PDB file of C-alpha atoms in Angstrom:
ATOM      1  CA  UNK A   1       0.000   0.000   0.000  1.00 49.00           C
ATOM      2  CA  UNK A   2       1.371   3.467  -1.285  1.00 59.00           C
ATOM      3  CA  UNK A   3       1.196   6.316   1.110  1.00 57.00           C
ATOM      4  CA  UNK A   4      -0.907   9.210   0.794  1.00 62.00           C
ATOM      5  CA  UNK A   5       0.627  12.107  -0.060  1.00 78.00           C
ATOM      6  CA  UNK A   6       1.859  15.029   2.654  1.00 86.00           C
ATOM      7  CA  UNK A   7       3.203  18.402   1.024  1.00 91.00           C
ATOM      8  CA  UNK A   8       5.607  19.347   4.183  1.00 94.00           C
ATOM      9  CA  UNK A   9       4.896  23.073   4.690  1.00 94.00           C
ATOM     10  CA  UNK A  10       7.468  25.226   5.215  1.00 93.00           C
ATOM     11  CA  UNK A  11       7.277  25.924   8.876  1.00 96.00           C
ATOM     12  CA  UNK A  12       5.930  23.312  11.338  1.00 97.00           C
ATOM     13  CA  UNK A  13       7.146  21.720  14.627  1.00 97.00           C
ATOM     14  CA  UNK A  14       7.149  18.268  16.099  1.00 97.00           C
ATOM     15  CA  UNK A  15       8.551  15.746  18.374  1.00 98.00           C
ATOM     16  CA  UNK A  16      11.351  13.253  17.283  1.00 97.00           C
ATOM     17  CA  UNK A  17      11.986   9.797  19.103  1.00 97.00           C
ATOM     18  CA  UNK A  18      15.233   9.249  17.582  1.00 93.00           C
ATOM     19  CA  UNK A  19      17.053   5.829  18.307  1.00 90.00           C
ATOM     20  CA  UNK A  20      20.225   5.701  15.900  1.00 87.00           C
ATOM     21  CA  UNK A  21      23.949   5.013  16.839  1.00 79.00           C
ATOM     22  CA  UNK A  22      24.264   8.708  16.195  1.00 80.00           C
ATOM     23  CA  UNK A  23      20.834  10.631  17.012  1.00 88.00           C
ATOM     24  CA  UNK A  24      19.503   9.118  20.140  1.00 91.00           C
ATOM     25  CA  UNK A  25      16.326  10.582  22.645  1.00 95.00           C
ATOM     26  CA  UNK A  26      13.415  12.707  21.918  1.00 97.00           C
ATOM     27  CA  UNK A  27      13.760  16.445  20.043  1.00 96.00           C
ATOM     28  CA  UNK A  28      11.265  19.352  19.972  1.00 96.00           C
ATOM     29  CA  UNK A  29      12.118  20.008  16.338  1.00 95.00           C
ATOM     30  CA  UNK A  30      10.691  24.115  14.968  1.00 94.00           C
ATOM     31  CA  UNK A  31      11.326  24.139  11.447  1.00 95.00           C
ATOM     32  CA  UNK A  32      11.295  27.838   9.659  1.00 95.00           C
ATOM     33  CA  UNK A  33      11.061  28.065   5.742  1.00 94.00           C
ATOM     34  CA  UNK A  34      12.287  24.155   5.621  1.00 93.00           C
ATOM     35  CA  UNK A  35      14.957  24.584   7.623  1.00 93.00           C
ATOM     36  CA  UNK A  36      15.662  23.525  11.527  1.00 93.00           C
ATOM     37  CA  UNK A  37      15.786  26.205  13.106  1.00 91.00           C
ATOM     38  CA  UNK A  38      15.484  25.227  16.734  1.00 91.00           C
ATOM     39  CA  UNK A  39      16.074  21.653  18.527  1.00 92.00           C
ATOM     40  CA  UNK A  40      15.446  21.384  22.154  1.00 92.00           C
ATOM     41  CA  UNK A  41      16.402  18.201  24.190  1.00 92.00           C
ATOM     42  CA  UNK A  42      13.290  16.671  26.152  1.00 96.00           C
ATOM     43  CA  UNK A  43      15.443  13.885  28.127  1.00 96.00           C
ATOM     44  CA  UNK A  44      19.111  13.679  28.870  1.00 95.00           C
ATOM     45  CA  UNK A  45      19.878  11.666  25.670  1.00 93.00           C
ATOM     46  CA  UNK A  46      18.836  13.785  23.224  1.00 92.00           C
ATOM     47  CA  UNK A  47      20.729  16.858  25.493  1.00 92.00           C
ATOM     48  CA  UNK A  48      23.577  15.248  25.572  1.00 90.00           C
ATOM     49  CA  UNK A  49      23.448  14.734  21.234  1.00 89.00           C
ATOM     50  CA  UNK A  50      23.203  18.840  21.273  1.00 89.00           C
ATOM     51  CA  UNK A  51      25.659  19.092  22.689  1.00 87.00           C
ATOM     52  CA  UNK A  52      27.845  16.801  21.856  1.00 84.00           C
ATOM     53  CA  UNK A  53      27.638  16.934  18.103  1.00 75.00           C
ATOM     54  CA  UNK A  54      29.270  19.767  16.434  1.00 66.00           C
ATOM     55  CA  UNK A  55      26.512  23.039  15.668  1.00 67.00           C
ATOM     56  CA  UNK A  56      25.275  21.667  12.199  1.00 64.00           C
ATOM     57  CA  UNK A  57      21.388  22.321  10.893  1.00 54.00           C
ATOM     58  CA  UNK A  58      20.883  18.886   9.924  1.00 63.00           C
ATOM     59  CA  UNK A  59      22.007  17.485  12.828  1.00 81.00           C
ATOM     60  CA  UNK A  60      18.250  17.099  13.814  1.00 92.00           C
ATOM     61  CA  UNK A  61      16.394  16.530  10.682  1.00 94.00           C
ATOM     62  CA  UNK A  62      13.026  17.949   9.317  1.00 96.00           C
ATOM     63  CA  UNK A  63      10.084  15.515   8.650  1.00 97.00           C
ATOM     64  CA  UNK A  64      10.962  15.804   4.984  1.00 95.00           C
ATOM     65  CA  UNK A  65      14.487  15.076   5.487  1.00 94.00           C
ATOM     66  CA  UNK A  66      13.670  11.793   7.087  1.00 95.00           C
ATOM     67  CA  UNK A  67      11.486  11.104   4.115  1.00 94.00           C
ATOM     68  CA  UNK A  68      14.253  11.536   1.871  1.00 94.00           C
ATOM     69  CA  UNK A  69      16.421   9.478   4.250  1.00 92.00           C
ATOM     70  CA  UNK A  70      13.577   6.198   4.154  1.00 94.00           C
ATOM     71  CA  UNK A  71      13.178   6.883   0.196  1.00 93.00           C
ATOM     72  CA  UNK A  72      17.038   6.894  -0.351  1.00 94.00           C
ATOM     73  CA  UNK A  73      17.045   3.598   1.531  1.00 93.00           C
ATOM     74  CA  UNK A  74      14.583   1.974  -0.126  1.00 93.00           C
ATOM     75  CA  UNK A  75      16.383   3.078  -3.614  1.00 94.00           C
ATOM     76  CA  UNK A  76      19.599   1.275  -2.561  1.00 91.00           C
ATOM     77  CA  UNK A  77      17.577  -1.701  -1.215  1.00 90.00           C
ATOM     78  CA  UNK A  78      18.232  -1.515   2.237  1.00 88.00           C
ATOM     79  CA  UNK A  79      16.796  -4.595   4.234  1.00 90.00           C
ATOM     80  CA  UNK A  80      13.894  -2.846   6.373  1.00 92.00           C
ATOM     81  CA  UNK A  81      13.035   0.380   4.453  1.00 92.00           C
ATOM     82  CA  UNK A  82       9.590   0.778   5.989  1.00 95.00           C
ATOM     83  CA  UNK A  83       6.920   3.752   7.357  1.00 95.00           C
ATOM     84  CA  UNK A  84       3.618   4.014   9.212  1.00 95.00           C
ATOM     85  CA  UNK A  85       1.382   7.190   7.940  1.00 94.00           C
ATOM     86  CA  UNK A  86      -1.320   9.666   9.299  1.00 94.00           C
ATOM     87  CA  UNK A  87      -4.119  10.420   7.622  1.00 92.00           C
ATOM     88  CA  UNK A  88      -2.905  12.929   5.645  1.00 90.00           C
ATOM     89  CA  UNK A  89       0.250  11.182   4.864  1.00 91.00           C
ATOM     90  CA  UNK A  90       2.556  12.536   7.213  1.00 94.00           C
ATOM     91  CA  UNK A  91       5.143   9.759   8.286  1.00 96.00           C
ATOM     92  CA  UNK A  92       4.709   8.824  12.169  1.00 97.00           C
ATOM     93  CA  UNK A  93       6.779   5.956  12.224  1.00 97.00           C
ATOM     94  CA  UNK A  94      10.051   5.206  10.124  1.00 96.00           C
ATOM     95  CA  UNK A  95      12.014   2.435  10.572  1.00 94.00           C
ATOM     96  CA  UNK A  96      15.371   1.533   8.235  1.00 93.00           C
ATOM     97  CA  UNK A  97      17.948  -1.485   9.128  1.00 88.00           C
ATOM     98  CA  UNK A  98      20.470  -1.060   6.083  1.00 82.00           C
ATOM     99  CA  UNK A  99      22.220  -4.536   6.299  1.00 80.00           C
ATOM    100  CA  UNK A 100      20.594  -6.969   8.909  1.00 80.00           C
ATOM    101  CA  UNK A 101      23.760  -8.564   9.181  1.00 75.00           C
ATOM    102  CA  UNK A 102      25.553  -5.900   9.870  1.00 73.00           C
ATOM    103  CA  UNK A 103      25.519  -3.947  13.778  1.00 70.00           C
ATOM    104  CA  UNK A 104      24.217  -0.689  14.882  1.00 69.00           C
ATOM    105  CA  UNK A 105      22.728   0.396  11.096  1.00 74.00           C
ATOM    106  CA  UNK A 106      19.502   0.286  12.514  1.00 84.00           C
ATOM    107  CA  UNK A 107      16.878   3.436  12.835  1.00 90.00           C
ATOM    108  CA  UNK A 108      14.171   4.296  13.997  1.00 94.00           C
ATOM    109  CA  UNK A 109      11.962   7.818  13.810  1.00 95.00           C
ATOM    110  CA  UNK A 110       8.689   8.022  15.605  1.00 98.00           C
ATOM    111  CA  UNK A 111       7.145  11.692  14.896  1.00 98.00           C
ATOM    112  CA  UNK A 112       4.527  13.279  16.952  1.00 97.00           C
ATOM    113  CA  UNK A 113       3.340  16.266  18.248  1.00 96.00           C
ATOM    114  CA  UNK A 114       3.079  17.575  14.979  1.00 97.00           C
ATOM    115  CA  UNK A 115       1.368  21.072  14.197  1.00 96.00           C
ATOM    116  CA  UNK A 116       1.850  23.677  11.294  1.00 94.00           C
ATOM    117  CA  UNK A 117       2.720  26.893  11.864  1.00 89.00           C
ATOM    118  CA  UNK A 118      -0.242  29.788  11.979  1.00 79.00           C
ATOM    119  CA  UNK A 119      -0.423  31.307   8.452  1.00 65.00           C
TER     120      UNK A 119
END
């Protein structure tokens, strides 16, 4: 089953469950004209990621730069490539394991809290 489709607007924010080798705990994630412009740790994980990884904007990434993470693993035919969807489309749920044999390529996204920006 295709996904609906979800135009991500410009300016939004939401909640990121990360679990990766490299982005782990939960973000509040305000995104600005497509761009991350604010990431705020909610438990000591994700604090410690902030500030622990070098000042970079896609060190936290917007909604539609996880989509183009799970579509980019699905071209190269990554093992587990897979997504649960709102209604309108918007990816809750992301999950990618690159190479099941191989250790600590696994991801997983769960976004929530989302809610455009007032127009």
């Amino acid at each position: 089953m295709s996904a609906p489709v979800w135009k991500e607007p410009g300016s939004y924010t939401y909640t990121l469950t990360s679990a990766t080798q490299v982005l782990w705990g939960t973000f509040r994630v305000t995104v600005r004209d497509g761009e991350v412009v604010e990431a705020v740790g909610l438990d000591d994980d994700s604090r410690r990621v902030l500030r622990d990884l070098p000042e970079r904007p896609d060190r936290v990434p917007t909604i539609g730069g996880l989509v183009e993470l799970l579509e980019q693993a699905r071209q190269e035919r990554a093992d587990t490539a897979e997504a649960e969807y709102a209604a309108d489309g918007r990816p809750t749920r992301i999950t990618l394991d690159w190479d099941e044999n191989a250790i600590d390529d696994e991801a997983e996204y769960v976004i929530g809290g989302y809610r455009p920006a007032a127009r």
